[in-house]
Coordinates of C-alpha atoms in Angstrom, one line a residue:
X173 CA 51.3 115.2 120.6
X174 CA 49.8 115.6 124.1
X175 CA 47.1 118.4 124.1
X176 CA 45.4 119.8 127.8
X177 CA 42.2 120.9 127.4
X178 CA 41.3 123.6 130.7
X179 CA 38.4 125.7 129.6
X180 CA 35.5 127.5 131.9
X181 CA 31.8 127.1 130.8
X182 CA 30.5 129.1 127.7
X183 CA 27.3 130.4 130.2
X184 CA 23.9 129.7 128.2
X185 CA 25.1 127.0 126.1
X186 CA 28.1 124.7 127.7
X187 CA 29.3 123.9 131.0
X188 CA 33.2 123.4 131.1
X189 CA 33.0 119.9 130.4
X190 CA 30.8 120.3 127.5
X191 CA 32.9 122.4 126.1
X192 CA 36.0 120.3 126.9
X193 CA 34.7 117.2 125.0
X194 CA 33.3 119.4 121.7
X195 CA 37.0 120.9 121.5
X196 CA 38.2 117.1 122.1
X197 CA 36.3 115.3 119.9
X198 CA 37.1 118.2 116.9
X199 CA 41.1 117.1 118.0
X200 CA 40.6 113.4 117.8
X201 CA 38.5 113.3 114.3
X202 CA 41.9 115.0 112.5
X203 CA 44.3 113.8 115.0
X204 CA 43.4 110.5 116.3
X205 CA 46.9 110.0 117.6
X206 CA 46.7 113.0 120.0
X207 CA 46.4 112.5 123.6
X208 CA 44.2 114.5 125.3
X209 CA 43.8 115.5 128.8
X210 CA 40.4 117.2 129.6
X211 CA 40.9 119.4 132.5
X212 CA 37.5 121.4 132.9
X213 CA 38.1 124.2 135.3
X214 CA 36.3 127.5 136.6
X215 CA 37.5 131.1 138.5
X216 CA 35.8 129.5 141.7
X217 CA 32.0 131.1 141.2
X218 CA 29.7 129.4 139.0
X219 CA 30.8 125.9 137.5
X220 CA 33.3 125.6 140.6
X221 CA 31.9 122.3 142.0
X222 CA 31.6 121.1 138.2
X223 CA 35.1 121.4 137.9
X224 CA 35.7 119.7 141.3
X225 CA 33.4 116.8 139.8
X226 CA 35.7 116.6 137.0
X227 CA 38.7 116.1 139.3
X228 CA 37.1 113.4 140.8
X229 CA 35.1 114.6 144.0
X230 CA 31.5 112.8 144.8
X231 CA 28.8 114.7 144.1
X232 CA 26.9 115.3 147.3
X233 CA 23.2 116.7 148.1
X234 CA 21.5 118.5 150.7
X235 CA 18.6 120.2 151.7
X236 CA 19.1 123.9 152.5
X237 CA 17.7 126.9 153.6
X238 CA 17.6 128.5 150.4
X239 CA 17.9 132.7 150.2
X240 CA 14.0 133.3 151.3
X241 CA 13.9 130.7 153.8
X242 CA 12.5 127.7 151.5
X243 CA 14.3 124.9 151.2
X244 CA 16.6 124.3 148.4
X245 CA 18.1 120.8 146.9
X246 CA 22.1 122.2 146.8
X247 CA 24.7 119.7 145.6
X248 CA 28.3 119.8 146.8
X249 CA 31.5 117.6 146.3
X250 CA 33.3 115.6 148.4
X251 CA 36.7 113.8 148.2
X252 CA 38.6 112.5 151.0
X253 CA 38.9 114.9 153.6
X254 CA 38.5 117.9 151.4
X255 CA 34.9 119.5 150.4
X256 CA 34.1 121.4 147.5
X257 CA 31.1 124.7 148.1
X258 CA 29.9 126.5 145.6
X259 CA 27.6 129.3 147.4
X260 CA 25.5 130.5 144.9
X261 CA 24.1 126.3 144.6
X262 CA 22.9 127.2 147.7
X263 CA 22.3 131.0 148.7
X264 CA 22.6 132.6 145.1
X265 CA 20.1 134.6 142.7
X266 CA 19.3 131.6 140.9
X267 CA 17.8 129.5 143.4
X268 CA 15.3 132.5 144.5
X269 CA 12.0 131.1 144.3
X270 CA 10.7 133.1 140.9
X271 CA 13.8 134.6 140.7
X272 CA 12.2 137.3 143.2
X273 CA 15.3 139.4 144.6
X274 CA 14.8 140.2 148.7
X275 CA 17.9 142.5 149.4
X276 CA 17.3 142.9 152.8
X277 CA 15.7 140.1 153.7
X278 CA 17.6 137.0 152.0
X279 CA 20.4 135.1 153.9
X280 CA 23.4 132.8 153.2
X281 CA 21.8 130.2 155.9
X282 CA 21.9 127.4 153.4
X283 CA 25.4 128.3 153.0
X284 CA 26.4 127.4 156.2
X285 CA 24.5 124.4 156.3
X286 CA 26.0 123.0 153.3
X287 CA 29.7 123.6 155.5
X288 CA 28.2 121.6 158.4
X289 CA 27.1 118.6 156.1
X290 CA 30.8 118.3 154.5
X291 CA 32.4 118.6 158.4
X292 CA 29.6 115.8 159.0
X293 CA 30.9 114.0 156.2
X294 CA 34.5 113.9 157.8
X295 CA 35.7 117.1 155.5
X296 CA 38.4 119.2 157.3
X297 CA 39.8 121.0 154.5
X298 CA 36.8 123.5 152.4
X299 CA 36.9 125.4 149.5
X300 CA 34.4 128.0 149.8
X301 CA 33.6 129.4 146.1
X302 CA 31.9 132.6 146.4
X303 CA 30.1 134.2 143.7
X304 CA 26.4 135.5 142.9
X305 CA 25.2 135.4 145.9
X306 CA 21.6 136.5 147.0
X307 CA 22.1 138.5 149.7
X308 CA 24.0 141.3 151.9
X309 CA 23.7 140.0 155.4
X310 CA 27.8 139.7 156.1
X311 CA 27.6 136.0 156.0
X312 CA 25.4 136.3 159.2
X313 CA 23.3 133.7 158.1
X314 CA 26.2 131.3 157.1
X315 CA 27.4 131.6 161.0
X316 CA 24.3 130.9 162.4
X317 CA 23.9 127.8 160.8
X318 CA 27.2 126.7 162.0
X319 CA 25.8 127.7 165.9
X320 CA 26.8 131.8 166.4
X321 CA 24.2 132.7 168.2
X322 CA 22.8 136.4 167.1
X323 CA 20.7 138.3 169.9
X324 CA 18.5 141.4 169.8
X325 CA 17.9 143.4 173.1
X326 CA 15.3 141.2 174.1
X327 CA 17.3 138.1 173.6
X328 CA 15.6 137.0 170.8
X329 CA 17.4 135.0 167.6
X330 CA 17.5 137.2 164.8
X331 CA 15.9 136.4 161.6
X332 CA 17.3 136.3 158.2
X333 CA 18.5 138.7 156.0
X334 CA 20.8 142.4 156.6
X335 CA 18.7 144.4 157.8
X336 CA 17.7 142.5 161.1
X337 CA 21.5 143.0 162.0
X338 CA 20.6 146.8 162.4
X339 CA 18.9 145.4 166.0
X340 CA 21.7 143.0 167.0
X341 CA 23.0 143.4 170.6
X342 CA 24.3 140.2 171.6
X343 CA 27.1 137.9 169.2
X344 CA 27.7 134.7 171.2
X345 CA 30.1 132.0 169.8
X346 CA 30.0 129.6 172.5
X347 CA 28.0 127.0 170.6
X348 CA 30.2 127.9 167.9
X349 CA 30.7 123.9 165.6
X350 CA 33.8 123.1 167.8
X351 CA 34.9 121.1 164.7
X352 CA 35.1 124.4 162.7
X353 CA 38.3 124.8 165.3
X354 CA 40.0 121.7 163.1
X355 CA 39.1 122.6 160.0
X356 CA 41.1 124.5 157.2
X357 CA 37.9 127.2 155.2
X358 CA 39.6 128.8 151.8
X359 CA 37.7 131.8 150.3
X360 CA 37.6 131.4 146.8
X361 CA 36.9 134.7 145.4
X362 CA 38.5 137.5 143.2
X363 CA 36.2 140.2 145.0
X364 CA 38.3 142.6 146.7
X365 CA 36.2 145.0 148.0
X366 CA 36.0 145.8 151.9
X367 CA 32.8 144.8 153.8
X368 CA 31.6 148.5 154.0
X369 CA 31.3 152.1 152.5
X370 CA 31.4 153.4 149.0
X371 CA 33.1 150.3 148.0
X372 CA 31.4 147.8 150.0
X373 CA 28.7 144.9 149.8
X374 CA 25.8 146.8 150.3
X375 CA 26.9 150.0 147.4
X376 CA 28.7 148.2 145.0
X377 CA 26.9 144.3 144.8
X378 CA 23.5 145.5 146.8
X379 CA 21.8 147.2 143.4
X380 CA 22.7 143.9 141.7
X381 CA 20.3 142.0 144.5
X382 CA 17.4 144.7 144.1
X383 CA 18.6 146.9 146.7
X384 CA 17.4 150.1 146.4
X385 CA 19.7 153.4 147.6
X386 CA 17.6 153.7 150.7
X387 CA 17.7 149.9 151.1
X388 CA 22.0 150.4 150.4
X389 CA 22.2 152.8 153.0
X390 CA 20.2 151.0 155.6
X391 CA 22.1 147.4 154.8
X392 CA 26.0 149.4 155.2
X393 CA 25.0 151.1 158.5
X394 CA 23.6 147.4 159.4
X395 CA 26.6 145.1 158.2
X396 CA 28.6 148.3 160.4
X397 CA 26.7 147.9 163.1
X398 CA 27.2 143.7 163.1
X399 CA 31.0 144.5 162.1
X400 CA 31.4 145.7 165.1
X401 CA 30.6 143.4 167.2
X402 CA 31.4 140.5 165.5
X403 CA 35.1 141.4 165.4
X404 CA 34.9 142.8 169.4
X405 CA 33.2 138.8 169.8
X406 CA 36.5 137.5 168.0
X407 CA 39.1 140.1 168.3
X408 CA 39.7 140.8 164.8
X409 CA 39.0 144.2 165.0
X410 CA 40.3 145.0 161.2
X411 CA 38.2 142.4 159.0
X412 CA 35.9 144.5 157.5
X413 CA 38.4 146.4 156.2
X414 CA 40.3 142.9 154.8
X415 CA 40.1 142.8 150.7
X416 CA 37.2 140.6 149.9
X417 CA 35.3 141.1 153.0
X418 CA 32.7 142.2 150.9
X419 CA 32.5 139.3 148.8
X420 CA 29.2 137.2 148.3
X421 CA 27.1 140.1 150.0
X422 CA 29.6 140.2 153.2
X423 CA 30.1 135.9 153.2
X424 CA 33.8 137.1 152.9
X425 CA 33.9 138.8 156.0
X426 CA 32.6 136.4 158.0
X427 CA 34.7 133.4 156.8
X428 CA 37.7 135.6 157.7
X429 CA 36.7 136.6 160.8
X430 CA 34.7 134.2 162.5
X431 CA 36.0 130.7 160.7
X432 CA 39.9 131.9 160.2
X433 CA 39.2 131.4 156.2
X434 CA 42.2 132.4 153.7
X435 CA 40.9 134.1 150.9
X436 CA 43.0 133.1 147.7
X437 CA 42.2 133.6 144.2
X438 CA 39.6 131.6 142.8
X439 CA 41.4 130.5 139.3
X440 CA 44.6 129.4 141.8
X441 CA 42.1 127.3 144.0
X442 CA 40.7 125.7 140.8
X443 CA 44.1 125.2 139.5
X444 CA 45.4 123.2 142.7
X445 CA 42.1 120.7 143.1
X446 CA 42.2 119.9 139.2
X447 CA 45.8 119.3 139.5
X448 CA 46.2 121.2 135.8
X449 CA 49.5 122.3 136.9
X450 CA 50.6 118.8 137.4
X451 CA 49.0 117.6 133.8
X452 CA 50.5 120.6 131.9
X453 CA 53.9 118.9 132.7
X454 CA 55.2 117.1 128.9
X455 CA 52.0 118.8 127.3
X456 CA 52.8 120.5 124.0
X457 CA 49.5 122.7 124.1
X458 CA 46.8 123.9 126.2
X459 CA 43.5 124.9 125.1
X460 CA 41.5 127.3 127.2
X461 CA 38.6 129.2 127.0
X462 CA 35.2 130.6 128.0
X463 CA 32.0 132.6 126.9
X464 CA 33.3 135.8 126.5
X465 CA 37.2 136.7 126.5
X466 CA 37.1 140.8 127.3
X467 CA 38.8 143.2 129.6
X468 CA 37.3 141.7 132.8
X469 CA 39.0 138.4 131.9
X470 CA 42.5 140.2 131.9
X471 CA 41.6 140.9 135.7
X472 CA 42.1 136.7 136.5
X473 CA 39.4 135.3 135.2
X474 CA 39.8 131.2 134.3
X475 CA 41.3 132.0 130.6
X476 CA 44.0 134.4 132.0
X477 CA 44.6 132.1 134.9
X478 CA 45.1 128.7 132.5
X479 CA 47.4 130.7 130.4
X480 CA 49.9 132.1 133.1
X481 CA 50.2 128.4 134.6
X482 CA 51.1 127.2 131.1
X483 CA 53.7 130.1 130.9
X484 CA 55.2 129.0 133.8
X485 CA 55.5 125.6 132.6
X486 CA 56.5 126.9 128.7
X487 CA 53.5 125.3 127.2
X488 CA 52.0 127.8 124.3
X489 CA 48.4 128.3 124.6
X490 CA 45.4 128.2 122.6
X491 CA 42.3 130.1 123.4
X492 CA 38.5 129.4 122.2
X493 CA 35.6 131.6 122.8
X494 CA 32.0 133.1 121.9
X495 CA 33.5 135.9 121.2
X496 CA 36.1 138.8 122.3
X497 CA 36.0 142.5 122.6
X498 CA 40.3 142.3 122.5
X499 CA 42.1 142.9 119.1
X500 CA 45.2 141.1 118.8
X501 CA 47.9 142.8 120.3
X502 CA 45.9 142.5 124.1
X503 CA 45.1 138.6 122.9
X504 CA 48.9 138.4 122.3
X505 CA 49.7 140.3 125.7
X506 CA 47.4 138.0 127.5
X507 CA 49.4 134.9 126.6
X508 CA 47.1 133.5 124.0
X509 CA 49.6 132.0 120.9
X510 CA 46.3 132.2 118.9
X511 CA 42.1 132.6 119.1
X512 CA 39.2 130.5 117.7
X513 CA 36.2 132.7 118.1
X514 CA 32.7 131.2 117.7
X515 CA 31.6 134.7 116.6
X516 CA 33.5 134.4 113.3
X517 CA 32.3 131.6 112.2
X518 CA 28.5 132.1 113.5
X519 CA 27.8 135.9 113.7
X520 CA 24.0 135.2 115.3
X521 CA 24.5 135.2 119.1
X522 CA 21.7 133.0 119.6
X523 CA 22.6 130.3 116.9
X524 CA 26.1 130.4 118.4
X525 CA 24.9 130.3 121.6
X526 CA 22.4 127.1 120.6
X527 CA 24.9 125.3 118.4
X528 CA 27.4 126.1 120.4
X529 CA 28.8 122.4 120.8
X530 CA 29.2 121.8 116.9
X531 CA 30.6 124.8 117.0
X532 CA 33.8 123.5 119.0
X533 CA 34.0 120.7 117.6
X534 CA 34.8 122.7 114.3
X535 CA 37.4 124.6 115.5
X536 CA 38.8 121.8 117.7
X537 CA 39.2 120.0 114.5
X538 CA 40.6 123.2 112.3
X539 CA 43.0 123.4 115.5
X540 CA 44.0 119.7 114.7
X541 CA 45.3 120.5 111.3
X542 CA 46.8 123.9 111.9
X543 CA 49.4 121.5 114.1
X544 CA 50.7 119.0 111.0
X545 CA 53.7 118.9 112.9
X546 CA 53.6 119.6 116.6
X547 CA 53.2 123.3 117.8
X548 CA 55.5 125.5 115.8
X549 CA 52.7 126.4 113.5
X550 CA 50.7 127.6 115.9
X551 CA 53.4 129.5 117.6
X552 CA 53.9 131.1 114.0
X553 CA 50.2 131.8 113.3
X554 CA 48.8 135.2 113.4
X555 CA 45.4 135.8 115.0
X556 CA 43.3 135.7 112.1
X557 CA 40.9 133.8 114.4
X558 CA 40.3 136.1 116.7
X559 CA 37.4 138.7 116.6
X560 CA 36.2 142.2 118.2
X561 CA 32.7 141.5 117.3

């Protein structure tokens, strides 16, 4: 029997590989004869680059401007000519120096200096994984790292953050990285929100940052205001408007407009560096999984993503979990031939959470001997693992 495991991180106890080897090393104690593929993946925000380690990319450093201007140590991955960012490692809430949120004032410099390391490092083709970012200054930091040069009246450099772009006059690209011009940039992001108004950066993501309304109002009028001329500077005139220009505080909008990015889903850019399509070819199961399986995971998130790959390659799927708000009908629906909840066998969060490991490794090993003889007992079983607590 040939078994893929492809799960995302269980936040606040495993990362994706964590959870990969409990789930394995449950498998292998009842099955020693399985082989099994670990395949840790992510929905290209947090645990992005971890999965790109897993696929085999170098694990690069740099130092960064971080959100407030200090530096930050942010790693990235590298692997031939193809570079792995994750944005938050760099320009996200959980680098902010005691974890202080600046709304108008943090920028996604760091971001951009992370891109210019991998084209120094001989990248040309970057995934860019957006996702709990710091700030709402429409990527202008990220651009200004890379050389777009941001004026106010008096010709002076803007500083950091959204709501300097409220005095912007001048956007110059001519010292624009000319290697950007050779490069291929992919969004990774499942945002689709534009880059302004009710459904924006600043009104939907802003309060998330520590905006306040006043502080919403004044950074959407701002990131208009930049919009503006940023698409008059390179003739894009209908990129705010893009889905997923609002993405990562306005990041989205920039990499589309100024660096020609694609924006693609993130579990489909996971998929393709991890090569998990490739592996799921002969497999006879795939296990998938992550913290929490609920409503917003039906909307693409890594689960959801693993198990319409496998569909399309008619390999049934397994899911484990924490736990799931779905009964078993939307489990079913979702693709998942049947659930292993953490939650059912550990109903404390926090032991669950702490012992989460030995906790996979159980039900990797009750998995084991629910397949006695290959995967027609699992395609038979009901969901009697599965819980809505």
């Amino acid at each position: 029997m040939r078994i893929v495991i492809a799960p995302d991180k269980f936040k606040g106890s495993l990362d994706a590989s964590g959870v990969a080897r409990a789930v394995a090393d449950g498998i292998r104690a009842v099955r020693p004869d399985a082989e099994v593929e670990l395949v840790p993946v992510a929905d290209g925000g947090e645990g992005t680059l971890d999965a790109a380690i897993g696929a085999g990319f170098a694990r690069r450093t740099a130092v960064v401007t971080g959100p407030t201007g200090e530096p930050v140590s942010a790693e990235w991955g590298l692997r031939g000519d193809e570079a792995v960012i994750e944005m938050a490692l760099a320009s996200g809430l959980a680098v902010l120096p005691g974890a202080v949120r600046d709304a108008r004032g943090a920028t996604s410099r760091g971001t951009g200096e992370l891109i210019a390391a991998a084209l120094d490092a001989g990248a040309r083709r970057i995934v860019l994984g957006v996702g709990g970012s710091a700030g709402t200054d429409g990527g202008a930091g990220m651009l200004q790292a890379l050389g777009l040069r941001l004026l106010d009246g008096a010709g002076a450099v803007l500083p950091g953050g959204g709501a300097a772009l409220a005095r912007l006059v001048t956007v110059d690209a001519s010292a624009l990285d000319p290697r950007l011009a050779e490069a291929s940039i992919t969004l990774a992001s499942d945002v689709d929100n534009p880059l302004l108004g009710a459904n924006g950066a600043a009104a939907v993501f802003g309060p998330q940052k520590g905006a306040t309304p006043d502080d919403v109002a004044q950074l959407d009028a701002a990131l208009a205001h930049y919009a503006a001329l940023v698409a008059d500077a390179f003739g894009v005139p209908d990129a705010a408007d893009a889905p997923g220009a609002g993405a990562a505080g306005g990041v989205g909008f920039a990499a589309v407009a100024a660096l020609g990015a694609e924006r693609r889903s993130g579990i489909d850019v996971v998929l393709d560096f991890t090569g998990l399509r490739e592996s799921l070819a002969g497999a006879d199961l795939v296990v998938t999984g992550e913290g929490g399986i609920d409503e917003q995971s039906l909307g693409g998130k890594t689960p959801v993503g693993v198990a319409i790959a496998a569909a399309e390659a008619s390999v049934p799927v397994v899911a484990v979990c924490g736990r799931t708000t779905l009964d078993d009908d939307r489990l079913r629906a979702a693709g998942f031939v049947r659930t292993y909840a953490l939650a059912a066998r550990e109903p404390d969060p926090e032991i669950s959470m702490r012992d989460a490991a030995r906790l996979l490794r159980d039900i990797g090993a009750e998995l084991a001997a629910d397949l006695p003889d290959g995967t027609d007992a699992v395609r038979a079983e009901p969901l009697t693992e599965s819980t809505t607590s």
